[in-house]
PDB file of C-alpha atoms in Angstrom:
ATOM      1  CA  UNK A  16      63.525  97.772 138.344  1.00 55.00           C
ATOM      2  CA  UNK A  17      63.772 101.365 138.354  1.00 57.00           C
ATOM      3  CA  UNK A  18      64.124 103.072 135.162  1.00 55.00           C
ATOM      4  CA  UNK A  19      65.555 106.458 134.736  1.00 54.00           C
ATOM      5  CA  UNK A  20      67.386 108.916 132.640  1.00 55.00           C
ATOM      6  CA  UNK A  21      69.801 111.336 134.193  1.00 50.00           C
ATOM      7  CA  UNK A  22      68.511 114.360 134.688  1.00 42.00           C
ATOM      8  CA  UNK A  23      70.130 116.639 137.526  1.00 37.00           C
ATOM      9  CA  UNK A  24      70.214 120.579 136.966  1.00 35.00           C
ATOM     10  CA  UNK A  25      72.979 121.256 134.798  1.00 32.00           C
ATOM     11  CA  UNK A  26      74.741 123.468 137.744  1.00 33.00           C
ATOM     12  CA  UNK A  27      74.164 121.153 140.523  1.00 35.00           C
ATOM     13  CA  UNK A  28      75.670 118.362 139.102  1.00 34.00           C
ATOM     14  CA  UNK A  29      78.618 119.550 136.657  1.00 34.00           C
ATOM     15  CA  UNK A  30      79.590 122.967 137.569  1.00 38.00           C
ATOM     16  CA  UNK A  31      80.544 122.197 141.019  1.00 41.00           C
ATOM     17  CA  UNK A  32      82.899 119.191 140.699  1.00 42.00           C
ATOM     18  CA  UNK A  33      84.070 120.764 137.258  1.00 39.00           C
ATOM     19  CA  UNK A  34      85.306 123.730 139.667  1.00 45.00           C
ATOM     20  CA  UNK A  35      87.340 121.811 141.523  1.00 48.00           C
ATOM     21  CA  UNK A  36      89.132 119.632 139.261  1.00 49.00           C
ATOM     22  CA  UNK A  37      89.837 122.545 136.944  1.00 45.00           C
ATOM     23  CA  UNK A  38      91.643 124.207 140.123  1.00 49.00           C
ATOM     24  CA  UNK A  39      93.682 120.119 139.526  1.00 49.00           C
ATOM     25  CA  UNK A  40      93.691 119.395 136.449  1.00 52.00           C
ATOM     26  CA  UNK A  41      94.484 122.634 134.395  1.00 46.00           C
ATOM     27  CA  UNK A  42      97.724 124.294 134.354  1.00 45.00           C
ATOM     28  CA  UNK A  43      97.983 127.463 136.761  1.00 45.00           C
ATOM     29  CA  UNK A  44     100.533 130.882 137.040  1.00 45.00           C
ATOM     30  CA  UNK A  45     103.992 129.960 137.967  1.00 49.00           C
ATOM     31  CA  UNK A  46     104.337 131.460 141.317  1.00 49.00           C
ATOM     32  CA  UNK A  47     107.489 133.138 141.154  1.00 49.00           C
ATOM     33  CA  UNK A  48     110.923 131.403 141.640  1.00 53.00           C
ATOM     34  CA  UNK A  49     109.294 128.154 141.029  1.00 54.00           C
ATOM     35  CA  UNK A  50     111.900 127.372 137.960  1.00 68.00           C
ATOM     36  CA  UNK A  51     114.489 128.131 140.771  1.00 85.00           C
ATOM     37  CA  UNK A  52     113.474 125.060 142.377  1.00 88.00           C
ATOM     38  CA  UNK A  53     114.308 121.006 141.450  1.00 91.00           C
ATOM     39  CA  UNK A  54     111.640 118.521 141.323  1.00 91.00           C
ATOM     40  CA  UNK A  55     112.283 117.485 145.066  1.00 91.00           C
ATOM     41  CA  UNK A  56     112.025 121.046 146.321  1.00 91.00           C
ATOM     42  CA  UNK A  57     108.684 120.792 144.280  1.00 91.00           C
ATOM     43  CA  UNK A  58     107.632 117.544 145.775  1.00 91.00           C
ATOM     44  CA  UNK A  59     107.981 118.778 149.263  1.00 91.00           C
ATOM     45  CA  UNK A  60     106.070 122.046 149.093  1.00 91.00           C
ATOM     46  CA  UNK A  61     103.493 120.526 147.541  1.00 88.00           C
ATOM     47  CA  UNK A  62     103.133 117.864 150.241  1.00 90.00           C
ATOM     48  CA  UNK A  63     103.373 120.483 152.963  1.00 91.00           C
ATOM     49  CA  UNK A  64     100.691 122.556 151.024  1.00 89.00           C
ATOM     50  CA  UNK A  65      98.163 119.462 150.968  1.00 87.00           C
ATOM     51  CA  UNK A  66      98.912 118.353 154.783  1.00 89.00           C
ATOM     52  CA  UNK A  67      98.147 121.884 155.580  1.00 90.00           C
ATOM     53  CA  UNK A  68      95.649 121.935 153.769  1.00 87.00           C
ATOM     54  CA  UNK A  69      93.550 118.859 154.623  1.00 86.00           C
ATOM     55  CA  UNK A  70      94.449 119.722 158.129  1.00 90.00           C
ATOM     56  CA  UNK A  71      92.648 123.620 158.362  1.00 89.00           C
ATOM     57  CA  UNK A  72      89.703 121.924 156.547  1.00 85.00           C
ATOM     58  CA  UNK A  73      89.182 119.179 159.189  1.00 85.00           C
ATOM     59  CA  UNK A  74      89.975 121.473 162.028  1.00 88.00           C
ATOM     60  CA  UNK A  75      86.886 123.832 160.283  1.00 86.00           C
ATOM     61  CA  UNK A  76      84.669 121.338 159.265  1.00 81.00           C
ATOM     62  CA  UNK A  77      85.507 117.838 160.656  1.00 78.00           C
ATOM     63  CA  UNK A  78      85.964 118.664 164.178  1.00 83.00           C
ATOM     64  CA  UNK A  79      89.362 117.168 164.372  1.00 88.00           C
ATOM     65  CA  UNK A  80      91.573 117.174 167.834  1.00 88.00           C
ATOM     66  CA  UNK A  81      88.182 117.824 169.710  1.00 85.00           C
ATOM     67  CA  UNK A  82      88.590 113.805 171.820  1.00 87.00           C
ATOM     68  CA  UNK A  83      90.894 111.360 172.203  1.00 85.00           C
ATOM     69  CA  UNK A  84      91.828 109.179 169.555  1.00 88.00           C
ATOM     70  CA  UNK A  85      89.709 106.420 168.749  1.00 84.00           C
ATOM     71  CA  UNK A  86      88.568 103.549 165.538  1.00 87.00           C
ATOM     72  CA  UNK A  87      85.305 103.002 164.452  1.00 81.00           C
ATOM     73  CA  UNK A  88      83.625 100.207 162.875  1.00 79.00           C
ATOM     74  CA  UNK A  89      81.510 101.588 159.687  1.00 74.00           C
ATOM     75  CA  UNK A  90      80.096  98.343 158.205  1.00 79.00           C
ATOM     76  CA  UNK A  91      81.222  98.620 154.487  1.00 84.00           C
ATOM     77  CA  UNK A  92      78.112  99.001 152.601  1.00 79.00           C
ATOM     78  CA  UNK A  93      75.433  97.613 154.812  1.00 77.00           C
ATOM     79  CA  UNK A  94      72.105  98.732 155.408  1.00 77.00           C
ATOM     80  CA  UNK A  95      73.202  99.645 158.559  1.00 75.00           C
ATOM     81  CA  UNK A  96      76.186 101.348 157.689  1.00 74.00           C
ATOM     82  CA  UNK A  97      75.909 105.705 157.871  1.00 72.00           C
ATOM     83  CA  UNK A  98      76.168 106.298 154.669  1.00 78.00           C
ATOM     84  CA  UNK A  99      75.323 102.652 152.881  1.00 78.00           C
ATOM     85  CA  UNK A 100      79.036 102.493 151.563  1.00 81.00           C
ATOM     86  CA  UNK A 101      78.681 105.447 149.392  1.00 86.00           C
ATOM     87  CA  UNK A 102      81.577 106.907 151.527  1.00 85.00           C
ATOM     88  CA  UNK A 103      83.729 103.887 150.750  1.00 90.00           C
ATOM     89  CA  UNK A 104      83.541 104.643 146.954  1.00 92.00           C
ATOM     90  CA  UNK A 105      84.130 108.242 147.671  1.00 88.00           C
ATOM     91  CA  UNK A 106      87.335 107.475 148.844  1.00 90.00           C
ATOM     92  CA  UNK A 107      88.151 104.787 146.578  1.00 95.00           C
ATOM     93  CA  UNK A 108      87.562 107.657 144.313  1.00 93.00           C
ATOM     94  CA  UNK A 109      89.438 110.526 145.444  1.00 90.00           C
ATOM     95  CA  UNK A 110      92.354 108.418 146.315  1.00 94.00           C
ATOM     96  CA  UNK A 111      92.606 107.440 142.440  1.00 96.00           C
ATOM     97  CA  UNK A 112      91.740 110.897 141.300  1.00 93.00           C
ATOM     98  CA  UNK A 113      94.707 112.404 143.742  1.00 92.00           C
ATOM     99  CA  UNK A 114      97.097 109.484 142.291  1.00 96.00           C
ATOM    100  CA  UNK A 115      95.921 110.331 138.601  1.00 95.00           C
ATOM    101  CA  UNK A 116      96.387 114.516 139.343  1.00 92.00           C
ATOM    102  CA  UNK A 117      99.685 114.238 141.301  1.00 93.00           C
ATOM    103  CA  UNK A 118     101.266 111.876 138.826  1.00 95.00           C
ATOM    104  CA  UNK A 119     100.474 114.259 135.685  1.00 93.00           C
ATOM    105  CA  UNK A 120     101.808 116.746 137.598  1.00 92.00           C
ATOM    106  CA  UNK A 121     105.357 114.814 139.127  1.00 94.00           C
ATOM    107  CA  UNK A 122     105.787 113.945 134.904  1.00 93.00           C
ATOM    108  CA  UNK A 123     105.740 117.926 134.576  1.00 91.00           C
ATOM    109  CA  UNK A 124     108.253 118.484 136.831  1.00 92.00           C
ATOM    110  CA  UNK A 125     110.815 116.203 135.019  1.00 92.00           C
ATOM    111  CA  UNK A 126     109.746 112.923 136.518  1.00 94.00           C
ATOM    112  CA  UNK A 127     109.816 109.645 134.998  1.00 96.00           C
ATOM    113  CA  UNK A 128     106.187 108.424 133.898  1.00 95.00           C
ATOM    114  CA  UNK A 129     106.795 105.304 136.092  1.00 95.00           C
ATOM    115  CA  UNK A 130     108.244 107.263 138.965  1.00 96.00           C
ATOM    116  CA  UNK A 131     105.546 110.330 138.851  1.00 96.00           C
ATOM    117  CA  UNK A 132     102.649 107.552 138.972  1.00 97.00           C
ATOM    118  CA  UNK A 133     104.732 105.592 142.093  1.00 97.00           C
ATOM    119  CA  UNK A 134     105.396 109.303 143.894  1.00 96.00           C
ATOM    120  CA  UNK A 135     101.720 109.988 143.008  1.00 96.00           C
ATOM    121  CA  UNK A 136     100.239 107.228 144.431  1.00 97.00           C
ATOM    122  CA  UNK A 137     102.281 107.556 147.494  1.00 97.00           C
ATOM    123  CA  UNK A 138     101.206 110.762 147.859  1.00 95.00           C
ATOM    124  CA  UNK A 139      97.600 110.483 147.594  1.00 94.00           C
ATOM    125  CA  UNK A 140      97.587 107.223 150.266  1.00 96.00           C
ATOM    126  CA  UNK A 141      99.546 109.520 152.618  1.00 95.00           C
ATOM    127  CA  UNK A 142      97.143 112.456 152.181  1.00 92.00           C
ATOM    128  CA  UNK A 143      94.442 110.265 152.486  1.00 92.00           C
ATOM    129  CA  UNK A 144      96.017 108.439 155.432  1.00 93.00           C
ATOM    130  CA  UNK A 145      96.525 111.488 157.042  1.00 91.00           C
ATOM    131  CA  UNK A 146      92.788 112.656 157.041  1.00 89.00           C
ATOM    132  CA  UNK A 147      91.906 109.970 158.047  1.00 89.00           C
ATOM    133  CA  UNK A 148      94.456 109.956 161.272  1.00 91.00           C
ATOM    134  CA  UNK A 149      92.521 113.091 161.478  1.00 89.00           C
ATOM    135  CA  UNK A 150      89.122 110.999 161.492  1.00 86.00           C
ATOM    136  CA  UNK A 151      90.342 109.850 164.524  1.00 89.00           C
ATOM    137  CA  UNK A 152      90.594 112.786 166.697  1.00 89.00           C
ATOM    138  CA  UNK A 153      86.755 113.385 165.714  1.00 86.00           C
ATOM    139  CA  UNK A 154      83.246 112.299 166.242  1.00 82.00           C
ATOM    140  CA  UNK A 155      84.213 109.857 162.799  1.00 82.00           C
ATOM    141  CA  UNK A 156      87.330 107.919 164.607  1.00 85.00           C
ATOM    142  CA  UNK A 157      89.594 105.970 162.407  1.00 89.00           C
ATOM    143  CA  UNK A 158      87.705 103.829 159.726  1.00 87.00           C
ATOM    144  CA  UNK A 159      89.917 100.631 158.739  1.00 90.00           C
ATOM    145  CA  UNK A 160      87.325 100.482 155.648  1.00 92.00           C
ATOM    146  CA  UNK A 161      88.092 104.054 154.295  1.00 90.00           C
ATOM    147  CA  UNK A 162      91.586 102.920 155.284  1.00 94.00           C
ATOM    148  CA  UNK A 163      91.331  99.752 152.946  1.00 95.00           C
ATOM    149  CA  UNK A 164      89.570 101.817 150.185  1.00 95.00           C
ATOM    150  CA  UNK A 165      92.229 105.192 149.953  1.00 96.00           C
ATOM    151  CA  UNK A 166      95.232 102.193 149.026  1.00 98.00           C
ATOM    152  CA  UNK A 167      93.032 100.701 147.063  1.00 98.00           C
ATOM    153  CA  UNK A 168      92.195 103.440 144.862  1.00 97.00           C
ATOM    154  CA  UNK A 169      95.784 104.868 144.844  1.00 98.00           C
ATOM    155  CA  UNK A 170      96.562 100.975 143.507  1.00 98.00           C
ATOM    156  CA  UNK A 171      94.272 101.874 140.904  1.00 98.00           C
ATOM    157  CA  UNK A 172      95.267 105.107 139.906  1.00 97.00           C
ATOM    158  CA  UNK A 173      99.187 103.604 139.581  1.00 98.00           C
ATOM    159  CA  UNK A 174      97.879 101.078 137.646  1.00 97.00           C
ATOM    160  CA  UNK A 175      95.720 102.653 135.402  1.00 97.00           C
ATOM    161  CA  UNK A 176      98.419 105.418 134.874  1.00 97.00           C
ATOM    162  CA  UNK A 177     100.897 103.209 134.047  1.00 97.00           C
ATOM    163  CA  UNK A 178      99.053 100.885 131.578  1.00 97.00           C
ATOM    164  CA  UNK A 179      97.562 103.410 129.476  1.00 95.00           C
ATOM    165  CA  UNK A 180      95.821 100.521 127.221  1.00 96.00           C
ATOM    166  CA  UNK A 181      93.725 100.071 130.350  1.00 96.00           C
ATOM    167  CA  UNK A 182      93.149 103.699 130.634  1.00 96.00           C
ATOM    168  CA  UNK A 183      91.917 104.107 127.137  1.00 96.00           C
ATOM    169  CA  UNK A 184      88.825 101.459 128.345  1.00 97.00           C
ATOM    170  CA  UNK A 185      88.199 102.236 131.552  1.00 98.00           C
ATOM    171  CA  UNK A 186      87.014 105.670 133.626  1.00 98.00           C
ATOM    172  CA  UNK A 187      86.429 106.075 137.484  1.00 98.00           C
ATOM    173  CA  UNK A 188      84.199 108.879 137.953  1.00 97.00           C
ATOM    174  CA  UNK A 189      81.922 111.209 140.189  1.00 93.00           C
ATOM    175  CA  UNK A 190      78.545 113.049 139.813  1.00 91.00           C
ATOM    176  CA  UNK A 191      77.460 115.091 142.221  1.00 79.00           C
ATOM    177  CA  UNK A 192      74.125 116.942 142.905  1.00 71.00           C
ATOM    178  CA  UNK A 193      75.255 119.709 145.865  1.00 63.00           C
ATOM    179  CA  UNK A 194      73.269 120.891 148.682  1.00 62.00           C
ATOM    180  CA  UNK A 195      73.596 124.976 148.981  1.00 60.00           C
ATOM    181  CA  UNK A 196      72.109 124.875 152.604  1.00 58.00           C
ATOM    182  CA  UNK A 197      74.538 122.862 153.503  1.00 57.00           C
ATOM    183  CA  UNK A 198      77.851 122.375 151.532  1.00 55.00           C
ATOM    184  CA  UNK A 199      80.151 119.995 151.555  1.00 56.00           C
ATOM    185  CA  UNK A 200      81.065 118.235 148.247  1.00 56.00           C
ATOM    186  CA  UNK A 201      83.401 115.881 150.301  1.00 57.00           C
ATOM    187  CA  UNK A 202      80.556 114.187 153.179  1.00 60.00           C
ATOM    188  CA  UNK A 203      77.549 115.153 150.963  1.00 69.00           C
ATOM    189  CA  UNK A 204      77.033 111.506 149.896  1.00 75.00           C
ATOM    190  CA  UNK A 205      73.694 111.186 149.459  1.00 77.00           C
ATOM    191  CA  UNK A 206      73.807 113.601 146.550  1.00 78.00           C
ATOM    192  CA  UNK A 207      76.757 111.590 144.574  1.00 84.00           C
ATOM    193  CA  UNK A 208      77.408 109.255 142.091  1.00 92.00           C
ATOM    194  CA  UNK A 209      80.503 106.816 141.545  1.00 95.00           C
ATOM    195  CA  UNK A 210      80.776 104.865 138.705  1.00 97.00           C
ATOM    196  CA  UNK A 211      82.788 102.750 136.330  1.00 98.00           C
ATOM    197  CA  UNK A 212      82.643 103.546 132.635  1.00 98.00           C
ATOM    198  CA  UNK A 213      84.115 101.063 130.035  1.00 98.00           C
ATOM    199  CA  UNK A 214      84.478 102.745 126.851  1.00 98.00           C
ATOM    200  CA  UNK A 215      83.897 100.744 123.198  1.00 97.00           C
ATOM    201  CA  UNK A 216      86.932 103.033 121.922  1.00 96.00           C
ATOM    202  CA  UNK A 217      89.584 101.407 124.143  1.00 95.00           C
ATOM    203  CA  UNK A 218      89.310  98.129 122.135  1.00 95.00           C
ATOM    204  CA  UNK A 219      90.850  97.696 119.298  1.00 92.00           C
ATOM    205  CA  UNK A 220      88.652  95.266 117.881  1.00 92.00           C
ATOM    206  CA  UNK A 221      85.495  97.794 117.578  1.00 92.00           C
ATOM    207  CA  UNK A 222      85.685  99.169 114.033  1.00 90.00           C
ATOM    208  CA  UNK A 223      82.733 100.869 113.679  1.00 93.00           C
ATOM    209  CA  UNK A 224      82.970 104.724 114.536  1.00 93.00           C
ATOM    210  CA  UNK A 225      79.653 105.167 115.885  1.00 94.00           C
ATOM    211  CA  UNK A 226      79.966 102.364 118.151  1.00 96.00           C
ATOM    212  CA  UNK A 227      83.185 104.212 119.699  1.00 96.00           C
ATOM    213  CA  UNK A 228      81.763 106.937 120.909  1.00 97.00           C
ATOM    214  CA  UNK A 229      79.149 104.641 123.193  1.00 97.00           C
ATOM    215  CA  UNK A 230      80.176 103.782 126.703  1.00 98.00           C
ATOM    216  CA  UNK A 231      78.448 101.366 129.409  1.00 98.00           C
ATOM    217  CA  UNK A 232      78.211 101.936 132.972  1.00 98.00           C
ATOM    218  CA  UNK A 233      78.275 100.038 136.867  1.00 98.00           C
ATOM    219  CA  UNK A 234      77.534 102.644 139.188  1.00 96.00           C
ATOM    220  CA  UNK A 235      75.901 103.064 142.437  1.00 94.00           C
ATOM    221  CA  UNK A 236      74.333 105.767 144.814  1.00 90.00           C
ATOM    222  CA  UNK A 237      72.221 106.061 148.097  1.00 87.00           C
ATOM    223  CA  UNK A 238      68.904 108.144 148.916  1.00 81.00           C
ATOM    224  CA  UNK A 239      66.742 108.291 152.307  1.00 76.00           C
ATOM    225  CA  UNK A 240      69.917 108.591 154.125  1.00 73.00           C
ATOM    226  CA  UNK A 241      68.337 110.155 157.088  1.00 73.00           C
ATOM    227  CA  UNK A 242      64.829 108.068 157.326  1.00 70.00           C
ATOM    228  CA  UNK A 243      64.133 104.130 158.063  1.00 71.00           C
ATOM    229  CA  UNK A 244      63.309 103.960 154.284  1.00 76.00           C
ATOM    230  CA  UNK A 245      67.397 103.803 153.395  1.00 79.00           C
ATOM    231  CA  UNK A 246      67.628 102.672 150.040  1.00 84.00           C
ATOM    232  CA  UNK A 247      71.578 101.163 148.221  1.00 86.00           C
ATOM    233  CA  UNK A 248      71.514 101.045 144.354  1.00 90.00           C
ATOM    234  CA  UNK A 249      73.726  99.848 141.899  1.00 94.00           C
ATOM    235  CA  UNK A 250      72.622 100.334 138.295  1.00 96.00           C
ATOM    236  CA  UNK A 251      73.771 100.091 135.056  1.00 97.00           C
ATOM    237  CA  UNK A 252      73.482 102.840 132.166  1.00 97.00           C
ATOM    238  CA  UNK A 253      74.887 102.764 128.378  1.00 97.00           C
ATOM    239  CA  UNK A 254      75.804 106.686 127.562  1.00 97.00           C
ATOM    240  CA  UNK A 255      77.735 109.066 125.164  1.00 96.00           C
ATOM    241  CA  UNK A 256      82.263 108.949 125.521  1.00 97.00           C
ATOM    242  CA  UNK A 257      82.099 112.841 126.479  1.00 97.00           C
ATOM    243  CA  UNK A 258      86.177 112.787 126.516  1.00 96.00           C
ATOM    244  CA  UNK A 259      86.076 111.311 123.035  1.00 96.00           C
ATOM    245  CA  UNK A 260      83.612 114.411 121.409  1.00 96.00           C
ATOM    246  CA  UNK A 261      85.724 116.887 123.157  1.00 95.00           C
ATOM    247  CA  UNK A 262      88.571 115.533 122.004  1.00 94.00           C
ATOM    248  CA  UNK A 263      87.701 115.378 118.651  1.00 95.00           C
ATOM    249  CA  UNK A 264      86.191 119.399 118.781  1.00 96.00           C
ATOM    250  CA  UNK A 265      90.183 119.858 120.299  1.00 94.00           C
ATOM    251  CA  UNK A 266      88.626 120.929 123.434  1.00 94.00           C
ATOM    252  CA  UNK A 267      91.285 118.924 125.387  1.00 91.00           C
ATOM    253  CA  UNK A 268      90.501 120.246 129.043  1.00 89.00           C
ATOM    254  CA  UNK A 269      87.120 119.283 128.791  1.00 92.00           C
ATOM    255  CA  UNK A 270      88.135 115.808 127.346  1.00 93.00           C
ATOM    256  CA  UNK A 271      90.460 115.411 130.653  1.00 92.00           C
ATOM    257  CA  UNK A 272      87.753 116.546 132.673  1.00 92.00           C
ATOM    258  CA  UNK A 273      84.802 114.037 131.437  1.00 94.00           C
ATOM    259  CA  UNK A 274      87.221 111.919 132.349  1.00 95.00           C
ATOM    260  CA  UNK A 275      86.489 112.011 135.793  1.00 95.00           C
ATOM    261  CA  UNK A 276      83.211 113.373 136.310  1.00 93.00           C
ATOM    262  CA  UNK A 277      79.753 112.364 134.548  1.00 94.00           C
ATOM    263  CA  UNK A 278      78.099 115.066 133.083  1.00 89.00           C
ATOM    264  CA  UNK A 279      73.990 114.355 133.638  1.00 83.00           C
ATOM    265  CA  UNK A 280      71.860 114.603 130.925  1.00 81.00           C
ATOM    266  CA  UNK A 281      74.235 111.979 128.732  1.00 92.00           C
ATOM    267  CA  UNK A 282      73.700 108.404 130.116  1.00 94.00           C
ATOM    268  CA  UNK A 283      70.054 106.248 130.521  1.00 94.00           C
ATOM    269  CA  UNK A 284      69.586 102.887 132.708  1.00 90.00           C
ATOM    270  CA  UNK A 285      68.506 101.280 135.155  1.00 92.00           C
ATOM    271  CA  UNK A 286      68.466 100.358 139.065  1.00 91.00           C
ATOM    272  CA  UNK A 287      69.455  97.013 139.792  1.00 90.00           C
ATOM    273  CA  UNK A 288      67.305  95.449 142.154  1.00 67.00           C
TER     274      UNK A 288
END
């Protein structure tokens, strides 16, 4: 076994991701006219925005509509697969981050907790569905894993966000150690984390204060990506409940944001092997 403690520069591995979910997660300028429009007016922009969106990224970056159409194979998380599954969890990931972001902000617009988390999971499949239609116009083709993985982690995002028991115990998050020759926080796999983190102060039955504030978790990440010395771990760590201490300072953005991203420097354990 491989023991370790985390220990990524503080701006490779939280800045970054904090970034972008602050551009999701925290409430931004009105544009103008926007209380002029209903919830479904809403609903459709927004989709439009993301379609475009996705789509002028893939066009720059992802080579889309340069062949024909065509599926790929990818091998789950074999040895043999590209990226030794990593890329499964990152879209298991994203697909239940999208779900969790586009539901908080359908409840915003007037919708129905129930409804916002159905519209938002809905919407995060089809973005997700849609990049990866664009997958197959490119050297990638269409993945039926990636497929399988965006509805399952917009299942999970529904769920979670409507059973907010479940919430209060378990996290899905995302560390991530960029590479500034070469950016690309949404292929860059073999500089990420995904984990599971099941926090002591979801259950009711744990009394003790201190003992709230600890969390465990199942994680896993690739190295060697590129050489014959590919290595797949899952390991297990026991850290501090970030969203807990922030939300006890009433720093409540940062408490939403450890949410979904691990902050290094906070967690200890150990490769399973």
């Amino acid at each position: 076994m491989k023991y370790w403690v985390s220990a990524w520069p503080a701006f490779n591995g939280f800045v970054l991701p904090v970034m972008v979910c602050l551009f999701f997660l925290l409430p931004l300028p009105a544009p103008a006219g926007e209380d002029t429009l209903s919830k479904e007016q809403k609903l459709t922009l927004t989709h439009a925005a993301a379609f475009s969106v996705v789509t002028a990224w893939g066009i720059a970056n992802w080579d889309y509509f340069d062949r024909d159409p065509h599926r790929e194979s990818e091998g789950w998380f074999s040895k043999d697969a590209d990226e030794g599954g990593a890329d499964k969890l990152g879209h298991f990931y994203l697909s239940h981050l999208l779900t969790r972001i586009m539901a908080h902000t359908y409840e915003s617009w007037g919708y129905l907790k129930k409804d916002g988390a159905l519209y938002g999971a809905l919407s995060s499949f089809g973005i997700m569905t849609w990049m990866e239609l664009g997958d197959s116009f490119s050297e990638y083709g269409f993945s039926h894993e990636d497929f399988i993985m965006n509805a399952l982690g917009s299942l999970a995002g529904y769920f979670l966000h409507t059973n907010p028991a479940l919430s209060d115990i378990i996290d899905f998050r995302f560390e991530y150690r960029p590479r500034f020759d070469e950016l690309d926080i949404f292929t860059d796999y073999e500089h990420s984390k995904f984990l599971m983190a099941v926090k002591l102060d979801g259950f009711d039955g744990i009394k003790n204060n201190y003992l709230k504030y600890i969390e465990f978790h199942l994680g896993y990440y690739v190295e060697n990506l590129s050489s014959h010395e590919k290595e797949r771990n899952v390991y297990v760590a026991i850290g501090l409940n970030l969203s807990k201490i922030f939300k006890n300072l009433s720093m409540d953005r940062m408490s939403v944001l450890t949410r979904y991203v691990q902050i290094p420097y906070t967690y200890a354990g150990t490769d399973l092997k």
